[in-house]
PDB file of C-alpha atoms and ligand atoms in Angstrom:
ATOM      1  CA  UNK A   1     -25.048  -9.749   3.075  1.00 79.00           C
ATOM      2  CA  UNK A   2     -25.835 -10.034  -0.838  1.00 82.00           C
ATOM      3  CA  UNK A   3     -28.763  -8.318   0.427  1.00 83.00           C
ATOM      4  CA  UNK A   4     -26.483  -5.270   1.901  1.00 85.00           C
ATOM      5  CA  UNK A   5     -24.689  -5.082  -1.622  1.00 86.00           C
ATOM      6  CA  UNK A   6     -21.508  -6.626  -0.846  1.00 88.00           C
ATOM      7  CA  UNK A   7     -20.342  -8.513  -4.383  1.00 86.00           C
ATOM      8  CA  UNK A   8     -18.710 -10.931  -3.459  1.00 90.00           C
ATOM      9  CA  UNK A   9     -21.029 -12.314  -0.070  1.00 93.00           C
ATOM     10  CA  UNK A  10     -20.781 -16.119  -0.425  1.00 93.00           C
ATOM     11  CA  UNK A  11     -17.050 -16.218  -0.956  1.00 93.00           C
ATOM     12  CA  UNK A  12     -16.981 -13.444   1.439  1.00 95.00           C
ATOM     13  CA  UNK A  13     -18.945 -15.316   4.027  1.00 94.00           C
ATOM     14  CA  UNK A  14     -17.025 -18.400   4.098  1.00 93.00           C
ATOM     15  CA  UNK A  15     -13.978 -16.156   4.617  1.00 94.00           C
ATOM     16  CA  UNK A  16     -15.531 -15.054   7.618  1.00 96.00           C
ATOM     17  CA  UNK A  17     -16.948 -18.193   8.967  1.00 95.00           C
ATOM     18  CA  UNK A  18     -13.463 -20.379   8.424  1.00 95.00           C
ATOM     19  CA  UNK A  19     -12.159 -17.192  10.229  1.00 95.00           C
ATOM     20  CA  UNK A  20     -14.817 -17.551  13.118  1.00 96.00           C
ATOM     21  CA  UNK A  21     -13.997 -21.241  13.734  1.00 94.00           C
ATOM     22  CA  UNK A  22      -9.960 -20.432  13.427  1.00 93.00           C
ATOM     23  CA  UNK A  23      -9.238 -22.248  10.294  1.00 92.00           C
ATOM     24  CA  UNK A  24      -7.597 -21.295   7.440  1.00 89.00           C
ATOM     25  CA  UNK A  25     -10.380 -20.690   4.633  1.00 86.00           C
ATOM     26  CA  UNK A  26      -9.353 -24.060   2.393  1.00 85.00           C
ATOM     27  CA  UNK A  27      -9.412 -26.236   5.202  1.00 87.00           C
ATOM     28  CA  UNK A  28     -13.164 -24.728   5.424  1.00 87.00           C
ATOM     29  CA  UNK A  29     -14.242 -26.798   2.801  1.00 83.00           C
ATOM     30  CA  UNK A  30     -13.210 -30.154   3.163  1.00 85.00           C
ATOM     31  CA  UNK A  31     -14.927 -29.766   6.903  1.00 84.00           C
ATOM     32  CA  UNK A  32     -18.214 -28.453   5.816  1.00 81.00           C
ATOM     33  CA  UNK A  33     -20.077 -31.593   7.367  1.00 85.00           C
ATOM     34  CA  UNK A  34     -18.322 -30.327  11.066  1.00 86.00           C
ATOM     35  CA  UNK A  35     -20.981 -29.037  13.700  1.00 89.00           C
ATOM     36  CA  UNK A  36     -19.829 -25.385  14.061  1.00 91.00           C
ATOM     37  CA  UNK A  37     -19.569 -24.590  18.260  1.00 93.00           C
ATOM     38  CA  UNK A  38     -21.748 -21.524  20.271  1.00 96.00           C
ATOM     39  CA  UNK A  39     -19.131 -19.581  20.305  1.00 96.00           C
ATOM     40  CA  UNK A  40     -17.433 -19.334  16.710  1.00 96.00           C
ATOM     41  CA  UNK A  41     -21.703 -19.518  15.323  1.00 96.00           C
ATOM     42  CA  UNK A  42     -21.915 -15.909  17.662  1.00 97.00           C
ATOM     43  CA  UNK A  43     -18.425 -14.536  16.209  1.00 97.00           C
ATOM     44  CA  UNK A  44     -19.548 -14.889  12.674  1.00 97.00           C
ATOM     45  CA  UNK A  45     -23.149 -13.165  13.344  1.00 97.00           C
ATOM     46  CA  UNK A  46     -21.280 -10.287  14.961  1.00 97.00           C
ATOM     47  CA  UNK A  47     -18.902 -10.267  11.607  1.00 97.00           C
ATOM     48  CA  UNK A  48     -20.990 -10.973   8.992  1.00 97.00           C
ATOM     49  CA  UNK A  49     -22.795  -7.684  11.225  1.00 97.00           C
ATOM     50  CA  UNK A  50     -19.942  -5.519  10.747  1.00 97.00           C
ATOM     51  CA  UNK A  51     -19.704  -6.356   6.779  1.00 97.00           C
ATOM     52  CA  UNK A  52     -22.763  -5.524   6.332  1.00 96.00           C
ATOM     53  CA  UNK A  53     -22.209  -2.008   7.581  1.00 95.00           C
ATOM     54  CA  UNK A  54     -19.267  -1.664   5.424  1.00 96.00           C
ATOM     55  CA  UNK A  55     -16.218  -2.459   7.547  1.00 97.00           C
ATOM     56  CA  UNK A  56     -13.314  -3.978   5.273  1.00 97.00           C
ATOM     57  CA  UNK A  57     -13.627  -7.515   5.094  1.00 97.00           C
ATOM     58  CA  UNK A  58      -9.640  -7.337   5.429  1.00 97.00           C
ATOM     59  CA  UNK A  59     -10.175  -5.102   8.767  1.00 98.00           C
ATOM     60  CA  UNK A  60     -12.528  -7.793  10.086  1.00 98.00           C
ATOM     61  CA  UNK A  61     -10.131 -10.543   9.340  1.00 97.00           C
ATOM     62  CA  UNK A  62      -6.911  -8.639  10.673  1.00 97.00           C
ATOM     63  CA  UNK A  63      -4.931  -9.740   6.838  1.00 96.00           C
ATOM     64  CA  UNK A  64      -4.355  -9.329   3.396  1.00 97.00           C
ATOM     65  CA  UNK A  65      -2.130 -10.815   1.052  1.00 97.00           C
ATOM     66  CA  UNK A  66      -0.084  -8.638  -0.998  1.00 98.00           C
ATOM     67  CA  UNK A  67       3.278 -10.236  -2.727  1.00 98.00           C
ATOM     68  CA  UNK A  68       2.393 -13.291  -1.758  1.00 98.00           C
ATOM     69  CA  UNK A  69       3.019 -12.097   1.117  1.00 98.00           C
ATOM     70  CA  UNK A  70      -0.022 -11.896   4.563  1.00 97.00           C
ATOM     71  CA  UNK A  71       0.464  -8.700   5.624  1.00 98.00           C
ATOM     72  CA  UNK A  72      -1.738  -7.518   9.011  1.00 98.00           C
ATOM     73  CA  UNK A  73      -3.766  -4.156   8.517  1.00 98.00           C
ATOM     74  CA  UNK A  74      -6.038  -2.561  11.112  1.00 98.00           C
ATOM     75  CA  UNK A  75      -8.214   0.738  10.794  1.00 98.00           C
ATOM     76  CA  UNK A  76      -4.483   2.511  11.188  1.00 98.00           C
ATOM     77  CA  UNK A  77      -3.866   1.659   7.816  1.00 98.00           C
ATOM     78  CA  UNK A  78      -5.166   1.734   4.246  1.00 98.00           C
ATOM     79  CA  UNK A  79      -5.751  -1.992   2.815  1.00 98.00           C
ATOM     80  CA  UNK A  80      -2.575  -3.072   0.077  1.00 98.00           C
ATOM     81  CA  UNK A  81      -4.217  -3.139  -3.064  1.00 97.00           C
ATOM     82  CA  UNK A  82      -3.113  -5.487  -5.785  1.00 95.00           C
ATOM     83  CA  UNK A  83      -2.623  -2.338  -7.916  1.00 95.00           C
ATOM     84  CA  UNK A  84       0.471  -1.417  -6.101  1.00 98.00           C
ATOM     85  CA  UNK A  85       1.657  -4.702  -6.897  1.00 98.00           C
ATOM     86  CA  UNK A  86       2.485  -3.254  -9.975  1.00 97.00           C
ATOM     87  CA  UNK A  87       4.688  -0.202  -8.933  1.00 98.00           C
ATOM     88  CA  UNK A  88       6.378  -3.109  -6.224  1.00 98.00           C
ATOM     89  CA  UNK A  89       7.363  -5.381  -9.694  1.00 98.00           C
ATOM     90  CA  UNK A  90       8.900  -2.289 -11.043  1.00 98.00           C
ATOM     91  CA  UNK A  91      10.962  -1.241  -7.751  1.00 98.00           C
ATOM     92  CA  UNK A  92      12.277  -5.086  -7.662  1.00 98.00           C
ATOM     93  CA  UNK A  93      13.601  -4.587 -11.786  1.00 97.00           C
ATOM     94  CA  UNK A  94      15.415  -1.466 -11.048  1.00 97.00           C
ATOM     95  CA  UNK A  95      17.182  -2.596  -7.660  1.00 96.00           C
ATOM     96  CA  UNK A  96      19.078  -5.209  -9.754  1.00 91.00           C
ATOM     97  CA  UNK A  97      21.048  -2.851 -11.391  1.00 90.00           C
ATOM     98  CA  UNK A  98      22.381  -1.838  -7.710  1.00 91.00           C
ATOM     99  CA  UNK A  99      24.472  -3.706  -5.168  1.00 90.00           C
ATOM    100  CA  UNK A 100      23.310  -2.457  -2.387  1.00 94.00           C
ATOM    101  CA  UNK A 101      20.597   0.305  -3.054  1.00 97.00           C
ATOM    102  CA  UNK A 102      18.925   2.374   0.001  1.00 98.00           C
ATOM    103  CA  UNK A 103      15.861   3.071  -0.440  1.00 98.00           C
ATOM    104  CA  UNK A 104      12.972   5.370   0.760  1.00 98.00           C
ATOM    105  CA  UNK A 105       9.247   4.393   0.870  1.00 98.00           C
ATOM    106  CA  UNK A 106       7.364   7.413   1.557  1.00 98.00           C
ATOM    107  CA  UNK A 107       3.999   7.020   3.481  1.00 98.00           C
ATOM    108  CA  UNK A 108       4.692   3.193   4.119  1.00 98.00           C
ATOM    109  CA  UNK A 109       1.739   2.849   5.828  1.00 98.00           C
ATOM    110  CA  UNK A 110       0.993  -1.116   6.450  1.00 98.00           C
ATOM    111  CA  UNK A 111       4.395  -1.956   5.141  1.00 98.00           C
ATOM    112  CA  UNK A 112       3.401  -3.566   2.255  1.00 98.00           C
ATOM    113  CA  UNK A 113       5.747  -1.894   0.005  1.00 98.00           C
ATOM    114  CA  UNK A 114       8.649  -1.838   2.215  1.00 98.00           C
ATOM    115  CA  UNK A 115       8.284  -5.494   3.123  1.00 98.00           C
ATOM    116  CA  UNK A 116       8.110  -6.789   0.401  1.00 98.00           C
ATOM    117  CA  UNK A 117      11.110  -5.339  -0.954  1.00 98.00           C
ATOM    118  CA  UNK A 118      13.081  -6.400   1.086  1.00 98.00           C
ATOM    119  CA  UNK A 119      11.761  -9.584   1.153  1.00 98.00           C
ATOM    120  CA  UNK A 120      12.166  -9.916  -2.260  1.00 98.00           C
ATOM    121  CA  UNK A 121      15.677  -7.841  -2.783  1.00 98.00           C
ATOM    122  CA  UNK A 122      17.228  -8.752   0.647  1.00 97.00           C
ATOM    123  CA  UNK A 123      20.619  -6.898  -0.498  1.00 96.00           C
ATOM    124  CA  UNK A 124      18.860  -3.410   0.065  1.00 97.00           C
ATOM    125  CA  UNK A 125      18.922  -1.089   2.464  1.00 97.00           C
ATOM    126  CA  UNK A 126      15.568  -0.006   3.557  1.00 98.00           C
ATOM    127  CA  UNK A 127      14.206   3.258   4.981  1.00 98.00           C
ATOM    128  CA  UNK A 128      10.385   3.550   5.311  1.00 98.00           C
ATOM    129  CA  UNK A 129       8.396   6.591   6.516  1.00 98.00           C
ATOM    130  CA  UNK A 130       5.094   7.337   7.883  1.00 98.00           C
ATOM    131  CA  UNK A 131       3.188  10.246   9.843  1.00 98.00           C
ATOM    132  CA  UNK A 132       1.350   8.188  11.144  1.00 98.00           C
ATOM    133  CA  UNK A 133       2.445   6.563  14.863  1.00 98.00           C
ATOM    134  CA  UNK A 134      -0.020   3.724  14.788  1.00 98.00           C
ATOM    135  CA  UNK A 135       0.494   3.189  11.039  1.00 98.00           C
ATOM    136  CA  UNK A 136       4.442   2.379  11.967  1.00 98.00           C
ATOM    137  CA  UNK A 137       3.955  -0.008  14.334  1.00 98.00           C
ATOM    138  CA  UNK A 138       1.697  -2.016  11.817  1.00 98.00           C
ATOM    139  CA  UNK A 139       4.450  -1.560   9.026  1.00 98.00           C
ATOM    140  CA  UNK A 140       7.112  -2.787  12.020  1.00 98.00           C
ATOM    141  CA  UNK A 141       4.243  -5.828  12.981  1.00 98.00           C
ATOM    142  CA  UNK A 142       4.623  -6.988   9.519  1.00 98.00           C
ATOM    143  CA  UNK A 143       8.596  -6.658   9.319  1.00 98.00           C
ATOM    144  CA  UNK A 144       9.078  -9.199  11.967  1.00 98.00           C
ATOM    145  CA  UNK A 145       6.479 -11.190  10.297  1.00 98.00           C
ATOM    146  CA  UNK A 146       8.535 -11.778   7.253  1.00 98.00           C
ATOM    147  CA  UNK A 147      11.721 -11.387   9.222  1.00 98.00           C
ATOM    148  CA  UNK A 148      13.979  -8.611   6.810  1.00 98.00           C
ATOM    149  CA  UNK A 149      12.776  -5.967  10.681  1.00 98.00           C
ATOM    150  CA  UNK A 150      16.442  -6.136  10.501  1.00 98.00           C
ATOM    151  CA  UNK A 151      16.313  -4.464   7.346  1.00 98.00           C
ATOM    152  CA  UNK A 152      14.313  -1.362   7.588  1.00 98.00           C
ATOM    153  CA  UNK A 153      14.936   1.500   9.565  1.00 98.00           C
ATOM    154  CA  UNK A 154      11.408   2.919  10.516  1.00 98.00           C
ATOM    155  CA  UNK A 155      11.051   6.359  11.388  1.00 98.00           C
ATOM    156  CA  UNK A 156       7.892   9.773  11.656  1.00 98.00           C
ATOM    157  CA  UNK A 157       7.735  12.433   9.635  1.00 98.00           C
ATOM    158  CA  UNK A 158       5.918  14.220   6.947  1.00 97.00           C
ATOM    159  CA  UNK A 159       6.669  13.003   3.141  1.00 98.00           C
ATOM    160  CA  UNK A 160      10.401  13.001   3.297  1.00 98.00           C
ATOM    161  CA  UNK A 161      10.589  15.437   6.145  1.00 97.00           C
ATOM    162  CA  UNK A 162      12.922  13.344   8.416  1.00 96.00           C
ATOM    163  CA  UNK A 163      15.760  12.639   5.404  1.00 96.00           C
ATOM    164  CA  UNK A 164      16.441  16.015   4.157  1.00 95.00           C
ATOM    165  CA  UNK A 165      19.475  16.477   6.593  1.00 88.00           C
ATOM    166  CA  UNK A 166      21.381  14.143   4.206  1.00 78.00           C
ATOM    167  CA  UNK A 167      20.994  13.142   0.152  1.00 79.00           C
ATOM    168  CA  UNK A 168      22.560   9.603  -0.587  1.00 91.00           C
ATOM    169  CA  UNK A 169      19.613   7.325  -1.165  1.00 97.00           C
ATOM    170  CA  UNK A 170      19.082   5.521  -4.480  1.00 97.00           C
ATOM    171  CA  UNK A 171      15.676   5.194  -4.433  1.00 98.00           C
ATOM    172  CA  UNK A 172      12.499   6.935  -3.279  1.00 98.00           C
ATOM    173  CA  UNK A 173       9.025   4.591  -3.653  1.00 98.00           C
ATOM    174  CA  UNK A 174       5.629   6.261  -2.438  1.00 98.00           C
ATOM    175  CA  UNK A 175       2.073   5.659  -3.032  1.00 98.00           C
ATOM    176  CA  UNK A 176       0.741   8.452  -1.419  1.00 98.00           C
ATOM    177  CA  UNK A 177      -3.178   9.511  -0.642  1.00 98.00           C
ATOM    178  CA  UNK A 178      -4.105  11.264  -4.485  1.00 98.00           C
ATOM    179  CA  UNK A 179      -8.388  10.876  -4.453  1.00 98.00           C
ATOM    180  CA  UNK A 180      -8.998  14.434  -5.185  1.00 97.00           C
ATOM    181  CA  UNK A 181     -11.124  16.053  -2.176  1.00 97.00           C
ATOM    182  CA  UNK A 182     -14.979  15.992  -3.710  1.00 96.00           C
ATOM    183  CA  UNK A 183     -14.201  12.655  -4.427  1.00 97.00           C
ATOM    184  CA  UNK A 184     -14.000  11.432  -0.925  1.00 97.00           C
ATOM    185  CA  UNK A 185     -17.541  11.356  -0.409  1.00 97.00           C
ATOM    186  CA  UNK A 186     -18.450   9.451  -3.381  1.00 97.00           C
ATOM    187  CA  UNK A 187     -15.909   6.019  -2.719  1.00 97.00           C
ATOM    188  CA  UNK A 188     -17.737   3.255  -1.759  1.00 95.00           C
ATOM    189  CA  UNK A 189     -18.825   2.991   1.844  1.00 95.00           C
ATOM    190  CA  UNK A 190     -15.800   0.289   2.535  1.00 95.00           C
ATOM    191  CA  UNK A 191     -13.169   2.831   1.486  1.00 97.00           C
ATOM    192  CA  UNK A 192     -14.798   5.540   3.537  1.00 97.00           C
ATOM    193  CA  UNK A 193     -13.557   3.334   6.633  1.00 97.00           C
ATOM    194  CA  UNK A 194     -10.187   3.706   5.220  1.00 98.00           C
ATOM    195  CA  UNK A 195      -8.124   6.231   7.487  1.00 97.00           C
ATOM    196  CA  UNK A 196      -8.202   9.601   5.453  1.00 97.00           C
ATOM    197  CA  UNK A 197      -4.711  10.348   5.981  1.00 95.00           C
ATOM    198  CA  UNK A 198      -3.750   7.752   3.698  1.00 97.00           C
ATOM    199  CA  UNK A 199      -6.727   8.499   0.788  1.00 97.00           C
ATOM    200  CA  UNK A 200      -6.891  12.708   0.601  1.00 97.00           C
ATOM    201  CA  UNK A 201      -4.891  14.081  -1.820  1.00 97.00           C
ATOM    202  CA  UNK A 202      -5.742  17.429  -1.250  1.00 97.00           C
ATOM    203  CA  UNK A 203      -8.186  19.788  -3.613  1.00 97.00           C
ATOM    204  CA  UNK A 204      -6.934  18.026  -6.895  1.00 96.00           C
ATOM    205  CA  UNK A 205      -5.799  15.310  -5.791  1.00 98.00           C
ATOM    206  CA  UNK A 206      -1.836  15.859  -6.487  1.00 98.00           C
ATOM    207  CA  UNK A 207      -0.953  17.898  -2.818  1.00 98.00           C
ATOM    208  CA  UNK A 208       1.517  15.141  -1.853  1.00 98.00           C
ATOM    209  CA  UNK A 209       3.309  15.460  -5.070  1.00 98.00           C
ATOM    210  CA  UNK A 210       3.915  18.964  -4.728  1.00 98.00           C
ATOM    211  CA  UNK A 211       5.850  17.904  -2.092  1.00 98.00           C
ATOM    212  CA  UNK A 212       6.868  14.894  -2.306  1.00 98.00           C
ATOM    213  CA  UNK A 213       9.030  15.588  -5.448  1.00 98.00           C
ATOM    214  CA  UNK A 214      10.774  18.325  -4.627  1.00 98.00           C
ATOM    215  CA  UNK A 215      12.263  16.467  -1.018  1.00 98.00           C
ATOM    216  CA  UNK A 216      13.052  13.967  -3.649  1.00 98.00           C
ATOM    217  CA  UNK A 217      15.359  15.794  -5.682  1.00 96.00           C
ATOM    218  CA  UNK A 218      16.949  16.949  -2.509  1.00 96.00           C
ATOM    219  CA  UNK A 219      17.209  13.389  -1.054  1.00 97.00           C
ATOM    220  CA  UNK A 220      18.200  11.638  -4.130  1.00 97.00           C
ATOM    221  CA  UNK A 221      21.770  10.934  -4.812  1.00 95.00           C
ATOM    222  CA  UNK A 222      22.398  12.177  -8.545  1.00 94.00           C
ATOM    223  CA  UNK A 223      21.395   9.300 -10.691  1.00 95.00           C
ATOM    224  CA  UNK A 224      18.723   8.055  -8.050  1.00 97.00           C
ATOM    225  CA  UNK A 225      15.040   7.257  -9.238  1.00 98.00           C
ATOM    226  CA  UNK A 226      11.671   8.344  -8.183  1.00 98.00           C
ATOM    227  CA  UNK A 227       8.284   5.437  -8.584  1.00 98.00           C
ATOM    228  CA  UNK A 228       5.386   6.974  -7.716  1.00 98.00           C
ATOM    229  CA  UNK A 229       1.919   5.568  -7.756  1.00 98.00           C
ATOM    230  CA  UNK A 230      -1.121   7.672  -9.166  1.00 98.00           C
ATOM    231  CA  UNK A 231      -4.632   7.555  -9.854  1.00 97.00           C
ATOM    232  CA  UNK A 232      -4.882   6.526 -13.806  1.00 95.00           C
ATOM    233  CA  UNK A 233      -6.082  10.689 -14.711  1.00 96.00           C
ATOM    234  CA  UNK A 234      -2.489  11.798 -12.688  1.00 98.00           C
ATOM    235  CA  UNK A 235       0.098  10.503 -15.264  1.00 98.00           C
ATOM    236  CA  UNK A 236       0.453  13.698 -16.976  1.00 98.00           C
ATOM    237  CA  UNK A 237       0.473  15.846 -14.086  1.00 98.00           C
ATOM    238  CA  UNK A 238       2.314  14.282 -12.382  1.00 98.00           C
ATOM    239  CA  UNK A 239       5.149  14.028 -15.442  1.00 98.00           C
ATOM    240  CA  UNK A 240       5.289  17.172 -15.659  1.00 98.00           C
ATOM    241  CA  UNK A 241       6.217  17.556 -11.819  1.00 98.00           C
ATOM    242  CA  UNK A 242       9.191  15.279 -11.966  1.00 98.00           C
ATOM    243  CA  UNK A 243      10.425  17.094 -15.351  1.00 98.00           C
ATOM    244  CA  UNK A 244      10.530  20.511 -13.659  1.00 97.00           C
ATOM    245  CA  UNK A 245      12.635  19.029 -10.743  1.00 97.00           C
ATOM    246  CA  UNK A 246      15.406  17.252 -12.622  1.00 96.00           C
ATOM    247  CA  UNK A 247      14.234  14.339 -13.232  1.00 98.00           C
ATOM    248  CA  UNK A 248      14.578  12.470 -17.171  1.00 98.00           C
ATOM    249  CA  UNK A 249      13.282   9.421 -18.795  1.00 98.00           C
ATOM    250  CA  UNK A 250      10.193   9.951 -16.595  1.00 98.00           C
ATOM    251  CA  UNK A 251       7.946   7.086 -17.769  1.00 98.00           C
ATOM    252  CA  UNK A 252       4.009   6.554 -17.079  1.00 98.00           C
ATOM    253  CA  UNK A 253       3.267   2.546 -16.497  1.00 98.00           C
ATOM    254  CA  UNK A 254       0.415   0.449 -16.686  1.00 97.00           C
ATOM    255  CA  UNK A 255      -0.841  -2.279 -13.356  1.00 95.00           C
ATOM    256  CA  UNK A 256      -2.277  -4.976 -14.758  1.00 91.00           C
ATOM    257  CA  UNK A 257      -5.930  -3.594 -15.849  1.00 92.00           C
ATOM    258  CA  UNK A 258      -4.059  -1.421 -18.185  1.00 95.00           C
ATOM    259  CA  UNK A 259      -4.773   1.444 -16.448  1.00 97.00           C
ATOM    260  CA  UNK A 260      -2.061   4.275 -15.615  1.00 98.00           C
ATOM    261  CA  UNK A 261      -0.435   3.146 -12.172  1.00 98.00           C
ATOM    262  CA  UNK A 262       3.341   4.317 -11.607  1.00 98.00           C
ATOM    263  CA  UNK A 263       5.637   7.545 -13.091  1.00 98.00           C
ATOM    264  CA  UNK A 264       8.584   6.917 -12.438  1.00 98.00           C
ATOM    265  CA  UNK A 265      12.095   8.893 -13.376  1.00 98.00           C
ATOM    266  CA  UNK A 266      15.747   9.434 -13.200  1.00 98.00           C
ATOM    267  CA  UNK A 267      17.252  12.687 -11.278  1.00 96.00           C
ATOM    268  CA  UNK A 268      19.980  13.904 -13.668  1.00 87.00           C
ATOM    269  CA  UNK A 269      23.736  13.464 -12.583  1.00 81.00           C
TER     270      UNK A 269
HETATM  271  N1  LIG B 305       2.263   2.757   1.235  1.00 69.32           N
HETATM  272  C1  LIG B 305       1.256   1.964   1.529  1.00 69.32           C
HETATM  273  C2  LIG B 305       0.589   0.972   0.234  1.00 69.32           C
HETATM  274  O1  LIG B 305       0.614   0.957  -0.157  1.00 69.32           O
HETATM  275  C3  LIG B 305       0.047   2.752   2.308  1.00 69.32           C
HETATM  276  C4  LIG B 305      -0.312   3.864   1.143  1.00 69.32           C
HETATM  277  C5  LIG B 305      -1.461   4.969   1.219  1.00 69.32           C
HETATM  278  O2  LIG B 305      -1.459   5.130   2.356  1.00 69.32           O
HETATM  279  N2  LIG B 305      -1.614   5.650   0.615  1.00 69.32           N
HETATM  280  O3  LIG B 305      -0.623   0.137   1.200  1.00 69.32           O
END
């Protein structure tokens, strides 16, 4: 796989081998002297070939860890990113100021955000929306896997459309698609195998925010909060958008790699 330009080729090969044998990664390391069955060897060869073709490792194993929880993933959803943990941490921090906040996760994908929030703040009332029915099925399974299905209402729809009838929510959180269209062809080959719907932010990358921010203004209670993941050069534009729709204390926060990653704001009372 190193020859195919896979950066962590050795570790990824080990992960695929463990997966083929049906053991955990750490267990593999203590049984390196054990023979590998013909079936497992065949499976391993197929997976390595797929990885050489740049299928994301997580689609091959079906798992990605996020917020120390194991999430099922497949081709219908974006693989949860470590960067997004900083978004979740900011929301968790804010939720402490509410007794039982009503929270909407827009474009939930695998459900990584809403399931983590429900797991670490069980007192909340959660809603998750996605335009993709296939993604919602993955999100539902992840909620079941982590015993929080009873706390989350899943809805199909475009951004906040299903919620526009009522304005009773405390927090809107989203990691929407934000890659400018012209950059899509230059993304790494494995990222290009993720759903275009989850990446494509329109001509300048800001299309979703332009729809979502005014919707959030209608859906949030006065005094509610918005938390948006952004691309690292979008902080100023998304902040300006939030201010123009009545949000105050608009703040740009950084991820663990010190890049701008989240814009948050408080809806004036
Ligand atoms: N909310 C999901 C995540 O953060 C999916 C985001 C997306 O598809 N743009 O992983």
